[in-house]
Coordinates of C-alpha atoms and ligand atoms in Angstrom, one line a residue:
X989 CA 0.0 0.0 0.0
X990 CA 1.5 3.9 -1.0
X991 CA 0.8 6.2 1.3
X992 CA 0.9 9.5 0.6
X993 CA 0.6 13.3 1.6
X994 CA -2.4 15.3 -0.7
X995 CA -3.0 18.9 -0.5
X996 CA -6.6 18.7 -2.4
X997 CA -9.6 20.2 -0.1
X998 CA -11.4 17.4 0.8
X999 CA -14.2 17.5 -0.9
X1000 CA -12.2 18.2 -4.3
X1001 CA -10.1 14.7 -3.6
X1002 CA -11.3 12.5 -6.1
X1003 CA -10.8 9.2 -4.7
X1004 CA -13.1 5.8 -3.9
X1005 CA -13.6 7.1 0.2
X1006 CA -13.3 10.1 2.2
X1007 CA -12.6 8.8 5.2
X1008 CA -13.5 10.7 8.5
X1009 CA -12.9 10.0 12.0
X1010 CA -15.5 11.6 14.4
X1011 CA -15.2 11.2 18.3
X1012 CA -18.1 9.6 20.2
X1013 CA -21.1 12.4 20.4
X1014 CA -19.1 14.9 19.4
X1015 CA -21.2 14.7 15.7
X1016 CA -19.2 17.0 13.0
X1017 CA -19.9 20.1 13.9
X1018 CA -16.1 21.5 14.2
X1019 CA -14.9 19.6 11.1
X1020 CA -13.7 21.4 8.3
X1021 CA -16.0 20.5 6.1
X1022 CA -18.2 23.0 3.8
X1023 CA -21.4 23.6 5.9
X1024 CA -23.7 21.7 3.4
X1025 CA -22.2 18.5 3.6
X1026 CA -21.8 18.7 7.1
X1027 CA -26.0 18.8 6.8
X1028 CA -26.1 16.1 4.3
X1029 CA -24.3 13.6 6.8
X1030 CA -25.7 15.1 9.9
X1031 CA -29.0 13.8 8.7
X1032 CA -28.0 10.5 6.9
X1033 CA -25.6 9.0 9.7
X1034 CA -26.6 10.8 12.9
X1035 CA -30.2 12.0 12.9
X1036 CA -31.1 8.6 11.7
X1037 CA -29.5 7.2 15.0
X1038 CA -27.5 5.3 12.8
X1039 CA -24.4 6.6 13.7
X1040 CA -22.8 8.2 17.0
X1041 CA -19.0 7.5 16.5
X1042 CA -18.8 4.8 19.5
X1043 CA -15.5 3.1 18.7
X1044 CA -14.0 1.0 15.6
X1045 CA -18.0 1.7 14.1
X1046 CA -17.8 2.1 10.4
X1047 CA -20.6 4.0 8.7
X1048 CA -20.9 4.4 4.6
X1049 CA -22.3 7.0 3.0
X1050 CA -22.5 6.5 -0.9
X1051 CA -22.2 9.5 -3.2
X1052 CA -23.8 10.5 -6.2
X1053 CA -24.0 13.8 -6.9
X1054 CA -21.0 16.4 -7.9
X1055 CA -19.6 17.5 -3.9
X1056 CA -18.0 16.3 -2.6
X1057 CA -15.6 14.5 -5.4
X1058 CA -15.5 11.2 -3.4
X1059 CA -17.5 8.0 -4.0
X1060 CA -18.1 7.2 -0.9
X1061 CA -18.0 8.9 2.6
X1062 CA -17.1 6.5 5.1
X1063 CA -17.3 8.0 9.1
X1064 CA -15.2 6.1 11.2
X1065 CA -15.9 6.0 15.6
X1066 CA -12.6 6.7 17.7
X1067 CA -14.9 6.5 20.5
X1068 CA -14.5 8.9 23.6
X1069 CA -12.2 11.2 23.2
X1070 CA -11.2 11.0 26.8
X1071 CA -9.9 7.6 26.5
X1072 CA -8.6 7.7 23.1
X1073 CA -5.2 6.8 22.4
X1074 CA -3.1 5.5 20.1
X1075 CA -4.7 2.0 20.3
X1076 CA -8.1 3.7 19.6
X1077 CA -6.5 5.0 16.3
X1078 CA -4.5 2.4 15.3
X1079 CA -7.8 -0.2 16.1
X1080 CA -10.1 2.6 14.3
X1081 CA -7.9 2.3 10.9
X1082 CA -8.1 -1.4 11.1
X1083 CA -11.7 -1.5 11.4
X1084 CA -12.3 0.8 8.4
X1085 CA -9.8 -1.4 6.1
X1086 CA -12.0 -4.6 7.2
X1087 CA -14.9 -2.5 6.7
X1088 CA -13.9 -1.2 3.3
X1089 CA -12.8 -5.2 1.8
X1090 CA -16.7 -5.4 0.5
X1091 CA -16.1 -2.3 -1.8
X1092 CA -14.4 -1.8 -4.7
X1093 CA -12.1 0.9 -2.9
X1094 CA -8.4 1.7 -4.7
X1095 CA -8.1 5.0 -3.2
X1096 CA -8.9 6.7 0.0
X1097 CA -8.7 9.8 1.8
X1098 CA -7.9 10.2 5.1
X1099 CA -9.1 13.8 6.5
X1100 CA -6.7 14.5 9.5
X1101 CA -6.7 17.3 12.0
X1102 CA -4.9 18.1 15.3
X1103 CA -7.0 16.5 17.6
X1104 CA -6.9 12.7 16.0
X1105 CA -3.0 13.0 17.5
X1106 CA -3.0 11.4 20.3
X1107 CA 0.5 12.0 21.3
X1108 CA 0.3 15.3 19.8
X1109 CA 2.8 14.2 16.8
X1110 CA 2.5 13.9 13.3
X1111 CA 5.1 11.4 13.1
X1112 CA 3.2 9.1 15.4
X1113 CA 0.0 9.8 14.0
X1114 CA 1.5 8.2 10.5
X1115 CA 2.9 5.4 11.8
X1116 CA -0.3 4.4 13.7
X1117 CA -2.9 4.6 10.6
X1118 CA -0.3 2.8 8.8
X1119 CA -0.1 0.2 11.1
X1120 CA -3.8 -0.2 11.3
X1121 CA -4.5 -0.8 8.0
X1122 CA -1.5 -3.0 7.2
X1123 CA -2.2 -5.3 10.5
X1124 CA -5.9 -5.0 10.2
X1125 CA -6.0 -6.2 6.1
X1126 CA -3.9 -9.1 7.2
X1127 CA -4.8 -12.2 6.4
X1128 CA -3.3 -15.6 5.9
X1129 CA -4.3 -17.7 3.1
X1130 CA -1.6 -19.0 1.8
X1131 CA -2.6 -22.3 1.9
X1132 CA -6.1 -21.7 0.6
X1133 CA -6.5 -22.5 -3.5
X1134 CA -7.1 -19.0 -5.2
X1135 CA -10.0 -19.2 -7.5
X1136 CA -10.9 -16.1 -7.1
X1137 CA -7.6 -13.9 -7.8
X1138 CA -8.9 -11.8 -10.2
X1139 CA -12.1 -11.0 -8.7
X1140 CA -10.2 -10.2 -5.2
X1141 CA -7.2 -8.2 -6.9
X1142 CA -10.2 -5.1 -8.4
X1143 CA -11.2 -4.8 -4.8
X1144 CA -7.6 -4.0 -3.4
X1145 CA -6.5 -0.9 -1.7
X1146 CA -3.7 0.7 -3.5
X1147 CA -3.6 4.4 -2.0
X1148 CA -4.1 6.2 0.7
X1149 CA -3.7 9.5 1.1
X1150 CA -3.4 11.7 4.4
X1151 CA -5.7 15.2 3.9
X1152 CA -4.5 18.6 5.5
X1153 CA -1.6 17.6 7.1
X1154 CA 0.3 20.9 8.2
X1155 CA 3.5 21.5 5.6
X1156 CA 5.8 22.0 8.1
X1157 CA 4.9 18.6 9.0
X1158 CA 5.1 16.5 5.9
X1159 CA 8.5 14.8 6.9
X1160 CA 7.8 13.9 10.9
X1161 CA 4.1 12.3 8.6
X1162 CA 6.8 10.7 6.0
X1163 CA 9.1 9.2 8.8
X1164 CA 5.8 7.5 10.7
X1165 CA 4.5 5.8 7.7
X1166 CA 8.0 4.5 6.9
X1167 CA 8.1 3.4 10.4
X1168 CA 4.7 2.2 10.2
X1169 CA 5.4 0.0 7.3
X1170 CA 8.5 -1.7 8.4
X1171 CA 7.1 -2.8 11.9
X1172 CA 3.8 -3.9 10.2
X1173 CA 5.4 -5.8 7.5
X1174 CA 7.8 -7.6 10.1
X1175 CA 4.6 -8.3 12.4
X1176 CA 3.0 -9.8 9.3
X1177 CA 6.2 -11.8 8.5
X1178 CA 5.9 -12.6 12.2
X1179 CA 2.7 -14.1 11.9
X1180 CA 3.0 -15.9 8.5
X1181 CA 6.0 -17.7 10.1
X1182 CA 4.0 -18.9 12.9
X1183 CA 0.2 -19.6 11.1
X1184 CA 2.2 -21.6 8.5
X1185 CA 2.2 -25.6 9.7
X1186 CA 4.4 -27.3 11.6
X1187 CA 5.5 -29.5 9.1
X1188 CA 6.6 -26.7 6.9
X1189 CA 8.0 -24.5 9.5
X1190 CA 10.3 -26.9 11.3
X1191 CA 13.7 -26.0 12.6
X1192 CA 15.4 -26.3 9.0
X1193 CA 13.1 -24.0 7.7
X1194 CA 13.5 -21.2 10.4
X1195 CA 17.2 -21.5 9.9
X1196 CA 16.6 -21.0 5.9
X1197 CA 14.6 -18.3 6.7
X1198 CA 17.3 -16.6 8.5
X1199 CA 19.9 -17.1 5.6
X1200 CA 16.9 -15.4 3.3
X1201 CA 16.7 -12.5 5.8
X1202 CA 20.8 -12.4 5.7
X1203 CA 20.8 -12.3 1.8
X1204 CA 17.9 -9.9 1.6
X1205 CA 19.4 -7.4 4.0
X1206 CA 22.6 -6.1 6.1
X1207 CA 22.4 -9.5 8.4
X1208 CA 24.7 -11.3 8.9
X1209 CA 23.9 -15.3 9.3
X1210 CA 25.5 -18.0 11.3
X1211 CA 23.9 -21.2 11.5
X1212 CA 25.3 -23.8 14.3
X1213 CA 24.6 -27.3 13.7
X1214 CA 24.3 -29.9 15.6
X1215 CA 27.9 -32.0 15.5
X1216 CA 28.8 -27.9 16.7
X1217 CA 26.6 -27.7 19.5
X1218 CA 27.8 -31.4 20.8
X1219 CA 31.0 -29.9 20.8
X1220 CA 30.1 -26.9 22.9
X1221 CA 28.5 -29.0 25.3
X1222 CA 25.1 -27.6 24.5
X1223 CA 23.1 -30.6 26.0
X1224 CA 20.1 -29.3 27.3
X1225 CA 18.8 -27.7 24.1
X1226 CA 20.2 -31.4 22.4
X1227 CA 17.9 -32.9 25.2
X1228 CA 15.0 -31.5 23.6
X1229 CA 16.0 -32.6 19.9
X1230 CA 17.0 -36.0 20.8
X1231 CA 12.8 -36.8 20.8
X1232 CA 12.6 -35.7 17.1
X1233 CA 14.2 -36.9 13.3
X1234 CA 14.6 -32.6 12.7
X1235 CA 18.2 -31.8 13.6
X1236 CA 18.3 -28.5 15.9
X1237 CA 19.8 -25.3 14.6
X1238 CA 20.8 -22.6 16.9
X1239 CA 20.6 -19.2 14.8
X1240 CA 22.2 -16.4 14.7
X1241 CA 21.7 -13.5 12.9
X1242 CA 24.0 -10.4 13.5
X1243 CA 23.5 -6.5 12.8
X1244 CA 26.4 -4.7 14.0
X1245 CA 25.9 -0.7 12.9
X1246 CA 26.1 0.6 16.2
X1247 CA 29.9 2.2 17.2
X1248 CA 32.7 -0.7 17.6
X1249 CA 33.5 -0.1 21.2
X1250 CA 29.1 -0.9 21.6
X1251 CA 28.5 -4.0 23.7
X1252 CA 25.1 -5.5 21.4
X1253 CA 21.6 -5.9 22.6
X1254 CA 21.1 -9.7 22.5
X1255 CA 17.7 -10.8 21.7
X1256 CA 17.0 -14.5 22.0
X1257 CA 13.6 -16.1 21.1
X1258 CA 12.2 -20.0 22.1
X1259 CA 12.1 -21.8 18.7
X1260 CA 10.0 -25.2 19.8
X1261 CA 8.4 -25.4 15.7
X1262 CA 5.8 -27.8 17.5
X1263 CA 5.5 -28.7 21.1
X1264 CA 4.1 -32.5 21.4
X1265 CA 5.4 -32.1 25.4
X1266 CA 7.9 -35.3 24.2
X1267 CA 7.9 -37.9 26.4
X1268 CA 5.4 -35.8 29.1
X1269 CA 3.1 -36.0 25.9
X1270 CA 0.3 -33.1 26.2
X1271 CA -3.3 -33.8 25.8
X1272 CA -4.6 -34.3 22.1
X1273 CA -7.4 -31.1 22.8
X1274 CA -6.0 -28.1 20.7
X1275 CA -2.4 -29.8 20.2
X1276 CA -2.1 -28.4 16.8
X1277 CA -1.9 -25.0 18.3
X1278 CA 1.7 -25.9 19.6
X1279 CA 3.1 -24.7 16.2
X1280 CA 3.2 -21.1 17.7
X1281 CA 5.8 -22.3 20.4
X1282 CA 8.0 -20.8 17.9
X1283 CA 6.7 -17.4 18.3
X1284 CA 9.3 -16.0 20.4
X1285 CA 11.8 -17.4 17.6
X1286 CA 9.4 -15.8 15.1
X1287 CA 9.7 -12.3 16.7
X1288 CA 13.3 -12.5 17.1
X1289 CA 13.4 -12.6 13.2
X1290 CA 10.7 -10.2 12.3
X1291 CA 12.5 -7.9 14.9
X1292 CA 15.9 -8.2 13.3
X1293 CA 14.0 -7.7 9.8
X1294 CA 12.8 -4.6 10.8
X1295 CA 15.9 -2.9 12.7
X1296 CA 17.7 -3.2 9.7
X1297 CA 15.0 -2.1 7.2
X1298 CA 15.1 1.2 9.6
X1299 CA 19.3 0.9 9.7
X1300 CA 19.3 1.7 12.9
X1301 CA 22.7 2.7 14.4
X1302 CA 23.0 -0.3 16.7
X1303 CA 24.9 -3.6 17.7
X1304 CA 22.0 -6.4 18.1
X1305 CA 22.8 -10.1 17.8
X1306 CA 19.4 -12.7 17.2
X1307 CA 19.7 -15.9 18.9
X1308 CA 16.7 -18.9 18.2
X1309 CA 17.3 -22.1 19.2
X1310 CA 15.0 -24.0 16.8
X1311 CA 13.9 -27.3 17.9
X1312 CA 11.0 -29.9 17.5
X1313 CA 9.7 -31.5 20.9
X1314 CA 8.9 -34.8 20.0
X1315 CA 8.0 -38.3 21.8
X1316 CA 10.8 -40.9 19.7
X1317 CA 12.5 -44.2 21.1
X1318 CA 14.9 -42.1 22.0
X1319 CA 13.7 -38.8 23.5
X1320 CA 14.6 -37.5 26.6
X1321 CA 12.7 -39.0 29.7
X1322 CA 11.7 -37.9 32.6
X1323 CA 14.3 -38.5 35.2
X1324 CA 16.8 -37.5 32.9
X1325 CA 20.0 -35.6 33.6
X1326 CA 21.3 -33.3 31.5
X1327 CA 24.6 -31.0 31.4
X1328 CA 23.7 -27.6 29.9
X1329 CA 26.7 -26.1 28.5
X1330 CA 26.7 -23.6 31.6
X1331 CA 27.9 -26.5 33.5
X1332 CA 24.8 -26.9 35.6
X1333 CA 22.9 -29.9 35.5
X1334 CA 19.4 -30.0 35.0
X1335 CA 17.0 -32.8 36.1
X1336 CA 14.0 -33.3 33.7
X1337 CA 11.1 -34.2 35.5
X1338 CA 8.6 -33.0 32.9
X1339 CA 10.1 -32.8 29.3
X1340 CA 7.0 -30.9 28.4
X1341 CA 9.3 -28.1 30.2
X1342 CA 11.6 -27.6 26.7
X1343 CA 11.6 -24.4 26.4
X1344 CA 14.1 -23.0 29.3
X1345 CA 16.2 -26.1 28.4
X1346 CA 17.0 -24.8 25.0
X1347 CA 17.1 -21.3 26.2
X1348 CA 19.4 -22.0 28.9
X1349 CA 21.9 -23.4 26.2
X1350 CA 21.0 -20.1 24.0
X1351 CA 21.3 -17.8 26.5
X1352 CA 24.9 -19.6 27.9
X1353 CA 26.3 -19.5 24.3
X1354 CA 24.9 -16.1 23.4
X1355 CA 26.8 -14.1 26.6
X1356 CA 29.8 -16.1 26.1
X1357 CA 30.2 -15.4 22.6
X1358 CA 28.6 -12.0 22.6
X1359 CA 29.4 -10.3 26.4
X1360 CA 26.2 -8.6 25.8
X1361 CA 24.9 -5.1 27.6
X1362 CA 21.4 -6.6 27.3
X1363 CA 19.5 -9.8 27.4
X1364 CA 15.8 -9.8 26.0
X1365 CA 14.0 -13.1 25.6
X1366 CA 11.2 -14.1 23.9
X1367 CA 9.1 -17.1 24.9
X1368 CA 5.9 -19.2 24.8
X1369 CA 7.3 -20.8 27.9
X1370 CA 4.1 -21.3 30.6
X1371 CA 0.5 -22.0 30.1
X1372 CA 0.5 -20.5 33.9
X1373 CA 1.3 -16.8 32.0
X1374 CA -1.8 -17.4 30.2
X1375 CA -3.8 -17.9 33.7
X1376 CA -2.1 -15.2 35.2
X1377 CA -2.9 -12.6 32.7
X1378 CA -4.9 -14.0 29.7
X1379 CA -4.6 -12.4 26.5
X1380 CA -4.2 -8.8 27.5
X1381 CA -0.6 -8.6 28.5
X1382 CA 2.6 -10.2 28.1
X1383 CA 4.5 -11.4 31.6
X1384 CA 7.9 -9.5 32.2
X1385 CA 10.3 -10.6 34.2
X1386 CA 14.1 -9.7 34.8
X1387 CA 17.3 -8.8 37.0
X1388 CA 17.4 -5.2 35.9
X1389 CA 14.7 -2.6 36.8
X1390 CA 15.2 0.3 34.9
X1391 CA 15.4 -2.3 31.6
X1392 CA 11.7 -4.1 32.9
X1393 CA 10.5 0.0 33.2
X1394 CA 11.6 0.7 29.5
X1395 CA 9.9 -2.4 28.0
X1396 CA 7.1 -1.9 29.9
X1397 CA 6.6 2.1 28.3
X1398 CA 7.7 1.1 24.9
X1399 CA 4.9 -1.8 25.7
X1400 CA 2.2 0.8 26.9
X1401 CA 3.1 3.1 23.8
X1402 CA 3.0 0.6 21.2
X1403 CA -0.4 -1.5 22.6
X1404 CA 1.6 -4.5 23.2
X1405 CA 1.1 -4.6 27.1
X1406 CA 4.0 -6.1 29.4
X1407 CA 2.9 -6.9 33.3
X1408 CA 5.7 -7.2 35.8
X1409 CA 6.3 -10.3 37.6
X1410 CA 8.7 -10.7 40.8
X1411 CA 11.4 -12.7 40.9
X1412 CA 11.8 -13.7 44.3
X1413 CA 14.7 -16.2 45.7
X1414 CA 11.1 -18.3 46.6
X1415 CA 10.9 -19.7 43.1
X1416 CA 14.7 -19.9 42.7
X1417 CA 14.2 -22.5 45.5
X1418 CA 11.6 -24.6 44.0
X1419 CA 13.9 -25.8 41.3
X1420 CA 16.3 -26.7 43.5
X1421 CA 16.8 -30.6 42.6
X1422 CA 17.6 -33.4 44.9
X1423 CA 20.1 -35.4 42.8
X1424 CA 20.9 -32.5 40.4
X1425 CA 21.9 -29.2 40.3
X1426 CA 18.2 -27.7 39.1
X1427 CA 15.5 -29.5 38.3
X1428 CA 12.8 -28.1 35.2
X1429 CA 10.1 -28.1 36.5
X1430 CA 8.6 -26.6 40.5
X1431 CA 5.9 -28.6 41.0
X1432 CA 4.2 -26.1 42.8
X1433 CA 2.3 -23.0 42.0
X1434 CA 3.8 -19.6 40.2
X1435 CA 4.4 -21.4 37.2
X1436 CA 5.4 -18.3 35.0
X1437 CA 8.3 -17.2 38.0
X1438 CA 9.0 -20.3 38.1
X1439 CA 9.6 -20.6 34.6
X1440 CA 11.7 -17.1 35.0
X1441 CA 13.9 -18.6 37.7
X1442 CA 15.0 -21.5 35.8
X1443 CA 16.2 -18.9 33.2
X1444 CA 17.6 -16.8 35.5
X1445 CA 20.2 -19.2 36.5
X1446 CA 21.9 -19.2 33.5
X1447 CA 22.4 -15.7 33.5
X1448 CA 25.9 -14.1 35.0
X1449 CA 26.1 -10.3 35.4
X1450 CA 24.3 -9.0 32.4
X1451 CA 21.1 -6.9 32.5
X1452 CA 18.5 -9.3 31.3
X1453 CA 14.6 -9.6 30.6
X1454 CA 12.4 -12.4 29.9
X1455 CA 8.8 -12.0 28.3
X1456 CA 6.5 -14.9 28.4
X1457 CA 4.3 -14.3 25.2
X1458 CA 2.3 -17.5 25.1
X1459 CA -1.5 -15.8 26.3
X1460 CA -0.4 -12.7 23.5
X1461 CA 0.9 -14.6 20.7
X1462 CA -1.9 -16.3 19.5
X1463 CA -6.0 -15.4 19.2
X1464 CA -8.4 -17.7 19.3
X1465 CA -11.2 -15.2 17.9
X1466 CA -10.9 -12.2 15.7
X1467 CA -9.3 -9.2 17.0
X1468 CA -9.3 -5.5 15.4
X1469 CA -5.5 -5.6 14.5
X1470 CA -5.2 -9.7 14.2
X1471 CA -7.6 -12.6 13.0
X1472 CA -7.4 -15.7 14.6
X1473 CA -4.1 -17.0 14.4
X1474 CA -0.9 -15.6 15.4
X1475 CA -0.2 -12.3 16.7
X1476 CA 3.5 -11.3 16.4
X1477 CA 3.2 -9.9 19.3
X1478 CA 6.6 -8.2 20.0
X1479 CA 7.9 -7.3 17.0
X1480 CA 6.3 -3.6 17.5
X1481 CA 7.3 -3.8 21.2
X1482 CA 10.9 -4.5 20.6
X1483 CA 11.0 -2.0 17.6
X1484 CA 9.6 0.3 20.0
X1485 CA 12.2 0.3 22.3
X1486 CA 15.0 0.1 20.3
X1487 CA 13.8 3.5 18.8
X1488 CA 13.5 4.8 22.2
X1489 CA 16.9 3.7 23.6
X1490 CA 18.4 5.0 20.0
X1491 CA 16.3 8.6 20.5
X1492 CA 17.7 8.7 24.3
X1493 CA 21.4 8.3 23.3
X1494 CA 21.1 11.6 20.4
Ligands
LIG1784 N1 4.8 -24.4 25.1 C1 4.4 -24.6 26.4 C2 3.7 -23.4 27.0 C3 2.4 -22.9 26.3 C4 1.2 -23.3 26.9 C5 2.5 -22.1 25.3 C6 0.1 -22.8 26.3 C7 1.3 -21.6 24.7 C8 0.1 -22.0 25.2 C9 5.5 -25.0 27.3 O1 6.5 -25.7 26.7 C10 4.9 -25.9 28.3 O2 4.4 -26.9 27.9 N2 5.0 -25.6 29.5 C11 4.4 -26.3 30.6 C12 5.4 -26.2 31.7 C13 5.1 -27.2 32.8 C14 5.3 -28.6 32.4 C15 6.0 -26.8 34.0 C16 3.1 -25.7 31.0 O3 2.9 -24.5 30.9 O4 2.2 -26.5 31.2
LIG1785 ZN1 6.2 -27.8 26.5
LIG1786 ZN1 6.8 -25.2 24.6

């Protein structure tokens, strides 16, 4: 989709919609809009009762005669204007490009004015329509026959164009969209990696994908195999492979722009391409939704897509250890004892527990090779996260609080929420093992702490987060910015607080 900057008035703008966002019984009064077509849609959309601007409520108005120019005027809710924010916006423009899929819409007019910013920036303002249109038009069908090209290609949106934006502000508007469309096309590459099946996205396949992102951009690529990771002593995330015929691959993808002396941001992200539970085999009910245990693997891509589509001047290194969890002969069982390449060894009392045994590996070989400032990691690692918060928020835990405090406002900003979760020496204690040095699982309650100790014990002295994503990184129903499926939840978050940390340092 082009987006673009129009000076036409808006009722000369020829195009398929003009599009206008109204506040919830605010009506249109105060919009600058000639007197008589603020009449005409007074009495169509509001007198009727049709219409009072509650939010994501999209209301058409067709056109026929000669003003305005547009086909179609298409009135779109923000809802109060008290609690609007950028969410509001960004859930408003995804609603109206659902909305619009029935009509044969190319073009569209957006008519902005000062109070749709909710940060009171253009630059923002951009980058949130954009991203509401691009995440709310997504849809995966790539495995669906396509008889009906032809007929769907007429109805797709090709332009959009943003109505009396302020001149001096055409290039904070030009910056947002470009922003906008990076993180929205890495969130989309996000999600296709994790909607696509588990027999096509399998550890191989996330590694090719890496090489692809490499050759496509300034990444560089390193794929470690598994005769490598023997040698390195990596036997916890090998514990997790042994129960599948996939061979792991740990990968790493490396963007160094930042200045040389720049320790890099590590950013590591659980790669489980489908999570049976192995030997501590899960129930059949919904099992097939175990391909998004990749997610966190999934981000950590989309996120290195995006950093360098936007060049920023940083040193970040992406680690996924891609794995399968599988049940074979000769998976790991519970009772097992493994050596991680930390040194520790880990009991395995549930093996359905893979996740922090192949992040414990990760995050071992990441700070050794790397000496990282900062740890992030990505993970679908607790069905407890998903009790503990649901769907509205990602769990955060970590070592460092001023790092948990920037994630958490680049989370708030972005509308990809992160809730705070103690670490206390407690649930360091639960995984103490009796014959081992740690054991996987607690056994007790706290299952997402729990989960955040374990991980915790492979890290030395470096700042370091965790975010449990499995309640965010999948729908089960239809949300304004996502269909059922995948998320990508943390592509946007992670983008936003690079951009932060890189706006801090100017
Ligand atoms: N991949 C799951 C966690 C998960 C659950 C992700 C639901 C998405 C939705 C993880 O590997 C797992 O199975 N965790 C166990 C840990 C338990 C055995 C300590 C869990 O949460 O039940
Ligand atoms: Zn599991
Ligand atoms: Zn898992």
């Amino acid at each position: 989709m082009d987006y673009k900057i129009s000076q036409q008035k808006p009722v000369e703008a020829i195009t398929d919609a003009l599009l206008i966002p109204v506040f919830k019984k605010e009506g249109i009064e105060n919009l600058p809009l000639p007197k008589r077509l603020r009449t005409l849609i007074a009495e169509i959309a509001y007198a009727s009762g049709d219409f009072d601007g509650k939010k994501q409520e999209v209301y058409t108005i067709p056109i026929t005669g000669a003003v305005p120019k547009a086909r179609r005027i298409v009135l779109i809710g923000l809802g109060e204007r008290e609690k609007y924010d950028l969410s509001a916006l960004r859930n408003a423009m995804a609603a109206t490009a659902k909305s619009l899929k029935k009509y044969a819409v190319e073009s569209i007019a957006l008519l902005t004015r000062a109070a749709l910013l909710p940060a009171r920036n253009w630059n923002r303002f951009a980058q949130t329509v954009v991203e509401g249109f691009e995440l709310g038009s997504y849809k995966f069908d790539l495995y669906k026959s396509k008889e009906d090209e032809e007929e769907e290609k007429k109805k797709e949106l090709k332009s959009i164009f943003f109505l009396r934006v302020p001149p001096q502000r055409n290039t904070e508007v030009e910056d947002g969209v470009q922003t906008g469309k990076v993180l929205s096309e890495a969130t989309s590459y996000t999600r296709n990696l994790c909607n696509q099946p588990p027999n096509v996205v399998n550890p191989e396949k996330l590694a090719e994908e890496a090489e692809a992102l490499s050759a496509n951009l300034e990444l560089d690529c390193e794929i470690i195999e598994q005769s490598e990771m023997e040698k390195m002593g990596m036997n916890a995330l090998l514990g997790v492979a042994k129960g599948s015929k996939q061979p792991p691959k740990l990968i790493v993808l490396k963007y160094f722009r930042g200045t040389r002396d720049e320790k890099p941001i590590a950013l590591v992200g659980k790669g489980v391409t489908f999570d049976s539970g192995g030997i501590s085999l899960k129930p059949g009910k919904n099992m097939d939704e175990m391909k998004y245990d990749m997610s966190g693997g999934a981000v950590v891509l989309g996120t290195m897509m995006a950093i360098a589509m936007l060049k920023l001047p940083i040193n970040i290194v992406g680690v996924v250890p891609a794995v399968e969890n599988l049940p074979d002969g000769n998976a790991t069982k519970p009772g097992d004892i493994l050596r991680a390449m930390s040194g520790k060894t880990i009991e395995v009392l549930n093996t359905d527990a893979e996740g922090r045994l192949i992040l414990a590996d990760a995050l071992t070989y990441v700070q050794k090779e790397y000496k990282p400032e900062i740890i992030v990691d990505l993970a679908t690692l607790t069905g407890a996260v998903v009790v503990a918060l649901g769907n509205a928020a990602a769990g955060l835990m970590g070592n460092n609080e001023e790092l948990k405090k920037e994630l958490q406002k680049a989370g708030q900003a972005c509308g990809e929420r992160l809730w705070p979760l103690p670490l206390y020496d407690e649930y360091k204690e639960q995984i103490k093992s009796d014959i081992a040095d740690i054991k996987n699982i607690g056994g007790g309650p706290a299952g997402v702490t729990v989960g955040g100790a374990f991980l915790s014990h492979f890290i030395a002295e470096c700042a370091w987060a965790h975010i449990d994503i499995a309640g965010v990184a999948w729908t089960t129903k239809d949300t304004p910015l996502a269909p059922k499926g995948a998320t990508g939840f943390g592509v946007r978050l992670l983008g936003e607080w690079l951009k932060n940390r890189m706006a801090q340092k100017k």
